Short mmCIF file of C-alpha atoms and ligand atoms in Angstrom, two decimals:
data_model
loop_
_atom_site.label_atom_id
_atom_site.label_comp_id
_atom_site.label_asym_id
_atom_site.label_seq_id
_atom_site.Cartn_x
_atom_site.Cartn_y
_atom_site.Cartn_z
CA UNK A 1 133.13 32.61 140.65
CA UNK A 2 136.00 30.39 139.31
CA UNK A 3 136.73 31.29 135.68
CA UNK A 4 133.71 33.63 135.38
CA UNK A 5 132.71 33.99 131.67
CA UNK A 6 133.68 36.93 129.51
CA UNK A 7 131.23 38.72 127.14
CA UNK A 8 132.22 38.79 123.49
CA UNK A 9 131.60 41.63 121.17
CA UNK A 10 128.41 40.02 119.90
CA UNK A 11 126.99 39.91 123.41
CA UNK A 12 127.43 36.15 123.78
CA UNK A 13 129.39 34.92 126.84
CA UNK A 14 132.30 32.54 126.73
CA UNK A 15 133.81 30.49 129.62
CA UNK A 16 137.32 31.61 130.46
CA UNK A 17 138.86 28.18 130.39
CA UNK A 18 138.62 25.53 127.80
CA UNK A 19 139.64 21.94 127.50
CA UNK A 20 141.38 21.36 124.17
CA UNK A 21 141.05 18.05 122.27
CA UNK A 22 144.09 18.30 119.96
CA UNK A 23 146.21 15.23 120.38
CA UNK A 24 143.59 13.52 122.60
CA UNK A 25 143.07 10.67 120.11
CA UNK A 26 139.90 8.94 119.15
CA UNK A 27 137.38 6.39 120.41
CA UNK A 28 136.98 5.50 124.07
CA UNK A 29 140.33 7.16 124.95
CA UNK A 30 139.13 10.53 123.77
CA UNK A 31 135.74 10.20 125.29
CA UNK A 32 137.47 9.47 128.65
CA UNK A 33 139.73 12.56 128.47
CA UNK A 34 136.78 14.87 127.69
CA UNK A 35 134.71 13.20 130.37
CA UNK A 36 137.53 13.83 132.89
CA UNK A 37 137.56 17.52 131.94
CA UNK A 38 133.79 17.86 132.31
CA UNK A 39 133.81 16.12 135.67
CA UNK A 40 136.53 18.59 136.91
CA UNK A 41 134.38 21.49 136.01
CA UNK A 42 135.44 22.50 132.46
CA UNK A 43 132.33 23.59 130.52
CA UNK A 44 134.11 24.77 127.34
CA UNK A 45 135.44 22.28 124.89
CA UNK A 46 137.78 23.49 122.13
CA UNK A 47 137.95 21.20 119.07
CA UNK A 48 138.56 21.38 115.33
CA UNK A 49 137.53 19.45 112.31
CA UNK A 50 141.15 18.24 111.79
CA UNK A 51 141.39 16.80 115.31
CA UNK A 52 138.87 14.19 114.17
CA UNK A 53 137.43 13.67 117.55
CA UNK A 54 134.37 15.94 117.55
CA UNK A 55 132.11 12.89 117.83
CA UNK A 56 133.94 11.67 120.86
CA UNK A 57 133.71 15.13 122.50
CA UNK A 58 129.90 15.09 121.75
CA UNK A 59 129.53 11.62 123.24
CA UNK A 60 131.35 12.65 126.42
CA UNK A 61 129.08 15.80 126.73
CA UNK A 62 125.90 13.62 126.34
CA UNK A 63 127.27 11.09 128.87
CA UNK A 64 127.98 13.91 131.39
CA UNK A 65 124.28 14.64 131.84
CA UNK A 66 125.00 18.35 131.48
CA UNK A 67 122.45 20.37 129.60
CA UNK A 68 123.34 21.73 126.20
CA UNK A 69 123.05 25.33 127.43
CA UNK A 70 125.59 24.58 130.20
CA UNK A 71 128.27 23.60 127.65
CA UNK A 72 130.23 25.86 125.39
CA UNK A 73 131.46 24.24 122.08
CA UNK A 74 134.20 25.71 120.01
CA UNK A 75 135.28 24.07 116.85
CA UNK A 76 137.16 25.06 113.78
CA UNK A 77 136.99 24.94 110.05
CA UNK A 78 140.18 23.21 108.86
CA UNK A 79 139.31 23.18 105.18
CA UNK A 80 138.94 19.36 104.90
CA UNK A 81 135.70 19.90 102.93
CA UNK A 82 133.71 22.90 101.73
CA UNK A 83 132.68 25.10 104.64
CA UNK A 84 128.97 24.57 104.45
CA UNK A 85 129.42 20.79 104.53
CA UNK A 86 132.04 21.17 107.26
CA UNK A 87 129.90 23.14 109.76
CA UNK A 88 126.97 20.65 109.24
CA UNK A 89 129.34 17.69 109.78
CA UNK A 90 130.76 19.35 112.91
CA UNK A 91 127.21 19.88 114.35
CA UNK A 92 126.33 16.27 113.42
CA UNK A 93 129.57 14.90 115.09
CA UNK A 94 128.86 16.87 118.22
CA UNK A 95 125.16 15.95 118.04
CA UNK A 96 123.99 19.55 118.30
CA UNK A 97 121.92 21.95 116.27
CA UNK A 98 124.57 24.60 116.45
CA UNK A 99 128.05 25.20 117.90
CA UNK A 100 128.76 28.17 120.29
CA UNK A 101 131.83 29.38 118.44
CA UNK A 102 133.03 28.54 114.95
CA UNK A 103 136.57 29.59 113.95
CA UNK A 104 138.57 29.68 110.71
CA UNK A 105 141.55 27.39 111.89
CA UNK A 106 144.11 29.76 110.39
CA UNK A 107 144.68 32.17 107.54
CA UNK A 108 145.97 29.16 105.41
CA UNK A 109 142.43 27.74 105.62
CA UNK A 110 140.81 30.96 104.33
CA UNK A 111 140.36 29.65 100.76
CA UNK A 112 140.08 31.02 98.20
CA UNK A 113 140.69 34.25 100.17
CA UNK A 114 139.81 35.83 103.51
CA UNK A 115 136.82 38.05 102.36
CA UNK A 116 135.10 35.07 100.56
CA UNK A 117 135.46 32.59 103.47
CA UNK A 118 134.44 35.21 106.04
CA UNK A 119 131.29 35.88 104.02
CA UNK A 120 130.62 32.16 104.29
CA UNK A 121 131.17 32.35 108.04
CA UNK A 122 128.67 35.28 108.31
CA UNK A 123 126.11 33.11 106.49
CA UNK A 124 126.73 30.21 108.94
CA UNK A 125 126.17 32.66 111.78
CA UNK A 126 122.99 34.03 110.21
CA UNK A 127 121.67 30.45 109.57
CA UNK A 128 122.01 29.81 113.25
CA UNK A 129 124.59 27.02 112.90
CA UNK A 130 127.24 28.95 114.99
CA UNK A 131 126.19 31.42 117.65
CA UNK A 132 129.51 33.29 117.40
CA UNK A 133 132.14 33.32 114.76
CA UNK A 134 135.86 34.11 114.81
CA UNK A 135 139.31 33.29 113.54
CA UNK A 136 142.46 31.61 114.71
CA UNK A 137 146.17 32.48 114.20
CA UNK A 138 145.22 35.65 112.31
CA UNK A 139 147.97 38.30 112.36
CA UNK A 140 147.26 42.07 112.11
CA UNK A 141 147.53 41.99 108.21
CA UNK A 142 144.92 39.15 108.03
CA UNK A 143 142.47 40.95 110.39
CA UNK A 144 142.89 44.21 108.40
CA UNK A 145 141.83 42.32 105.15
CA UNK A 146 139.00 40.71 106.94
CA UNK A 147 137.57 43.85 108.57
CA UNK A 148 137.59 45.77 105.29
CA UNK A 149 134.61 43.75 104.01
CA UNK A 150 133.17 42.25 107.17
CA UNK A 151 129.56 42.80 108.13
CA UNK A 152 130.16 40.78 111.39
CA UNK A 153 133.35 41.38 113.29
CA UNK A 154 135.18 38.23 114.53
CA UNK A 155 134.19 37.54 118.15
CA UNK A 156 137.62 36.04 118.84
CA UNK A 157 141.10 35.41 117.48
CA UNK A 158 142.58 32.25 118.95
CA UNK A 159 146.32 32.51 119.03
CA UNK A 160 149.19 31.00 121.02
CA UNK A 161 150.02 33.02 124.08
CA UNK A 162 152.65 32.01 126.62
CA UNK A 163 155.46 34.04 128.22
CA UNK A 164 157.98 33.22 125.51
CA UNK A 165 155.83 34.43 122.64
CA UNK A 166 154.37 37.65 124.15
CA UNK A 167 156.86 39.80 122.25
CA UNK A 168 155.88 38.13 118.92
CA UNK A 169 152.13 38.21 119.58
CA UNK A 170 152.25 41.70 121.13
CA UNK A 171 151.20 43.55 117.94
CA UNK A 172 148.05 41.35 117.25
CA UNK A 173 147.05 41.46 120.92
CA UNK A 174 147.27 45.26 120.91
CA UNK A 175 145.46 45.47 117.54
CA UNK A 176 142.64 43.38 118.86
CA UNK A 177 142.44 45.45 122.06
CA UNK A 178 142.48 48.69 120.16
CA UNK A 179 139.74 47.67 117.88
CA UNK A 180 137.85 46.56 120.97
CA UNK A 181 136.39 43.69 118.96
CA UNK A 182 138.16 40.50 119.59
CA UNK A 183 138.83 38.44 122.64
CA UNK A 184 142.12 36.44 122.48
CA UNK A 185 141.72 32.87 123.62
CA UNK A 186 145.09 31.47 124.27
CA UNK A 187 146.41 28.05 123.72
CA UNK A 188 149.60 26.26 124.72
CA UNK A 189 150.06 28.00 128.15
CA UNK A 190 152.15 25.05 129.30
CA UNK A 191 154.24 24.55 126.17
CA UNK A 192 157.60 25.29 127.92
CA UNK A 193 156.60 23.85 131.19
CA UNK A 194 159.85 22.14 131.97
CA UNK A 195 162.64 24.22 130.34
CA UNK A 196 163.98 27.77 130.55
CA UNK A 197 163.84 30.77 132.77
CA UNK A 198 159.95 30.88 132.91
CA UNK A 199 159.94 27.30 134.07
CA UNK A 200 162.50 28.01 136.82
CA UNK A 201 160.62 31.08 137.90
CA UNK A 202 157.30 29.34 137.89
CA UNK A 203 158.83 26.76 140.20
CA UNK A 204 160.16 29.43 142.56
CA UNK A 205 156.95 31.31 142.67
CA UNK A 206 155.00 28.10 143.18
CA UNK A 207 157.22 27.17 146.08
CA UNK A 208 156.70 30.62 147.70
CA UNK A 209 152.86 30.47 147.20
CA UNK A 210 152.44 26.79 148.07
CA UNK A 211 150.96 25.95 144.72
CA UNK A 212 152.16 23.97 141.64
CA UNK A 213 154.20 25.48 138.80
CA UNK A 214 151.54 24.77 136.14
CA UNK A 215 149.09 26.65 138.38
CA UNK A 216 151.39 29.64 138.22
CA UNK A 217 151.58 29.55 134.42
CA UNK A 218 147.79 29.21 134.13
CA UNK A 219 147.37 32.16 136.53
CA UNK A 220 149.84 34.11 134.38
CA UNK A 221 147.66 33.40 131.28
CA UNK A 222 144.53 34.33 133.10
CA UNK A 223 146.19 37.62 134.19
CA UNK A 224 146.41 38.61 130.57
CA UNK A 225 142.60 38.81 130.46
CA UNK A 226 142.21 36.09 127.98
CA UNK A 227 140.46 32.68 127.62
CA UNK A 228 142.81 29.94 128.47
CA UNK A 229 142.78 26.85 126.26
CA UNK A 230 144.71 24.05 127.75
CA UNK A 231 144.76 20.29 127.97
CA UNK A 232 145.91 17.30 129.98
CA UNK A 233 145.51 13.59 129.84
CA UNK A 234 145.56 13.49 133.66
CA UNK A 235 142.54 14.25 135.80
CA UNK A 236 144.59 15.27 138.73
CA UNK A 237 146.48 17.85 136.61
CA UNK A 238 143.15 19.18 135.23
CA UNK A 239 141.99 19.68 138.82
CA UNK A 240 145.10 21.73 139.61
CA UNK A 241 144.73 23.72 136.45
CA UNK A 242 141.04 24.38 136.99
CA UNK A 243 141.59 25.42 140.56
CA UNK A 244 144.26 27.89 139.42
CA UNK A 245 141.35 30.13 138.52
CA UNK A 246 141.47 31.14 142.17
CA UNK A 247 145.20 32.08 142.10
CA UNK A 248 145.97 35.78 141.64
CA UNK A 249 149.62 36.59 140.96
CA UNK A 250 151.10 39.85 142.19
CA UNK A 251 151.97 42.45 139.47
CA UNK A 252 155.62 41.91 140.38
CA UNK A 253 155.41 38.19 139.73
CA UNK A 254 153.53 38.79 136.41
CA UNK A 255 156.24 41.32 135.34
CA UNK A 256 158.95 38.90 136.36
CA UNK A 257 157.40 36.09 134.15
CA UNK A 258 157.05 38.54 131.27
CA UNK A 259 160.66 39.38 131.56
CA UNK A 260 161.76 35.71 131.87
CA UNK A 261 159.61 34.92 128.80
CA UNK A 262 161.51 37.52 126.75
CA UNK A 263 164.90 36.28 128.03
CA UNK A 264 163.94 32.73 127.25
CA UNK A 265 163.47 33.49 123.64
CA UNK A 266 167.23 33.62 123.32
CA UNK A 267 167.51 29.96 124.12
CA UNK A 268 164.12 28.34 123.46
CA UNK A 269 162.51 27.39 120.13
CA UNK A 270 160.21 29.78 118.40
CA UNK A 271 156.53 28.59 117.71
CA UNK A 272 157.58 27.77 114.13
CA UNK A 273 160.43 25.70 115.39
CA UNK A 274 158.20 24.03 117.95
CA UNK A 275 155.73 23.16 115.27
CA UNK A 276 158.50 21.23 113.47
CA UNK A 277 159.56 19.35 116.53
CA UNK A 278 156.05 18.57 117.87
CA UNK A 279 155.33 14.88 117.71
CA UNK A 280 151.85 14.95 116.21
CA UNK A 281 150.24 13.30 113.19
CA UNK A 282 147.73 16.22 112.76
CA UNK A 283 148.22 20.00 112.68
CA UNK A 284 147.01 21.88 115.77
N1 NAP B 301 143.97 27.28 117.08
C1 NAP B 301 145.06 26.52 116.94
O1 NAP B 301 145.55 26.39 115.87
C2 NAP B 301 145.53 25.69 118.10
C3 NAP B 301 146.84 25.24 118.14
C4 NAP B 301 147.30 24.53 119.24
C5 NAP B 301 146.41 24.22 120.31
N2 NAP B 301 145.08 24.65 120.21
C6 NAP B 301 144.09 24.30 121.29
O2 NAP B 301 144.66 24.54 122.47
C7 NAP B 301 144.63 23.26 123.26
C8 NAP B 301 145.74 23.18 124.20
O3 NAP B 301 146.93 23.27 123.50
P1 NAP B 301 148.26 22.58 124.13
O4 NAP B 301 148.14 21.12 124.30
O5 NAP B 301 149.39 23.12 123.41
O6 NAP B 301 148.13 23.25 125.58
P2 NAP B 301 149.07 23.32 126.84
O7 NAP B 301 148.16 23.50 127.98
O8 NAP B 301 150.11 24.26 126.66
O9 NAP B 301 149.77 21.85 126.89
C9 NAP B 301 149.11 20.74 127.32
C10 NAP B 301 150.13 19.73 127.60
O10 NAP B 301 150.87 20.09 128.75
C11 NAP B 301 151.20 19.01 129.51
N3 NAP B 301 151.21 19.37 130.96
C12 NAP B 301 150.24 19.88 131.70
N4 NAP B 301 150.59 19.99 132.96
C13 NAP B 301 151.86 19.49 132.99
C14 NAP B 301 152.89 19.33 134.02
N5 NAP B 301 152.63 19.65 135.27
N6 NAP B 301 154.02 18.78 133.65
C15 NAP B 301 154.34 18.41 132.44
N7 NAP B 301 153.47 18.56 131.40
C16 NAP B 301 152.22 19.10 131.74
C17 NAP B 301 150.03 18.02 129.26
O11 NAP B 301 150.55 16.72 129.33
P3 NAP B 301 149.75 15.58 130.17
O12 NAP B 301 148.76 15.06 129.33
O13 NAP B 301 150.85 14.59 130.50
O14 NAP B 301 149.27 16.20 131.39
C18 NAP B 301 149.54 18.37 127.89
O15 NAP B 301 149.97 17.42 126.95
C19 NAP B 301 144.63 22.19 122.16
O16 NAP B 301 144.09 20.98 122.62
C20 NAP B 301 143.78 22.87 121.12
O17 NAP B 301 142.39 22.72 121.45
C21 NAP B 301 144.68 25.38 119.13
#
């Protein structure tokens, strides 16, 4: 099965590829993008309070005719209001009784502190407003603080994973694996699609395999055993990305991309530098 779901530590299942709505605008435009993704086969929508298009995603889901149980909704608490109001608003925007996965958008949103906000997340889970709960952009130190007082372990930690940041994210990926508690949904698999050694290698491998470079990068992400969170405004690209679920890279190609990613870090911007140069009015 293409992109067969993974089972999280709470027993709930999560589709292995998600369509992200960051930078997908509002209104009819945003509805059209999400509708494209659903028509291609994406059943997992990744949103956030701060993207301000949860209502559009909900409208696209309803228009698709898909049943609620066939769609997986992830959204994030971005501390724009108190958390109890925020989750209720997100459910209302999506037009659902509960979301499938609710995340703290980042440690900077864990206000007043990580234990207090996680306790609130546990309450949201127990109240049935979020079937699973997790975090995003948490590093090892943040997870350690959270786990000290947690009754419910985070189901996921959503972090940036692409070949050029594997060496930075390695410790948190290892920590999550060791604890056996957290899946790592990735985002930004295509961030350095067009520059650097990884891009050149992806083009070479793609030519050899008769596929597209972005499919090679998506297959690399999938090879890391994670949920891939990606996006495109173009339906044909989404079709290519989705069908990359069938593409298995050889261990040699995966190792070569890993090595190119590390080498690229000498010449490409770090995630922090990228954040500065990203043309976006809202944080991711
Ligand atoms: N938790 C967090 O804090 C956080 C942070 C960042 C992102 N995310 C989530 O992850 C999702 C994906 O993030 P992302 O947008 O950085 O993902 P991405 O998959 O790395 O990048 C998507 C971009 O790549 C471009 N692209 C795709 N194929 C391409 C090709 N063949 N050639 C050139 N460009 C190509 C797309 O442009 P076109 O539209 O032109 O195809 C699109 O803008 C977000 O929407 C969000 O849901 C979460």
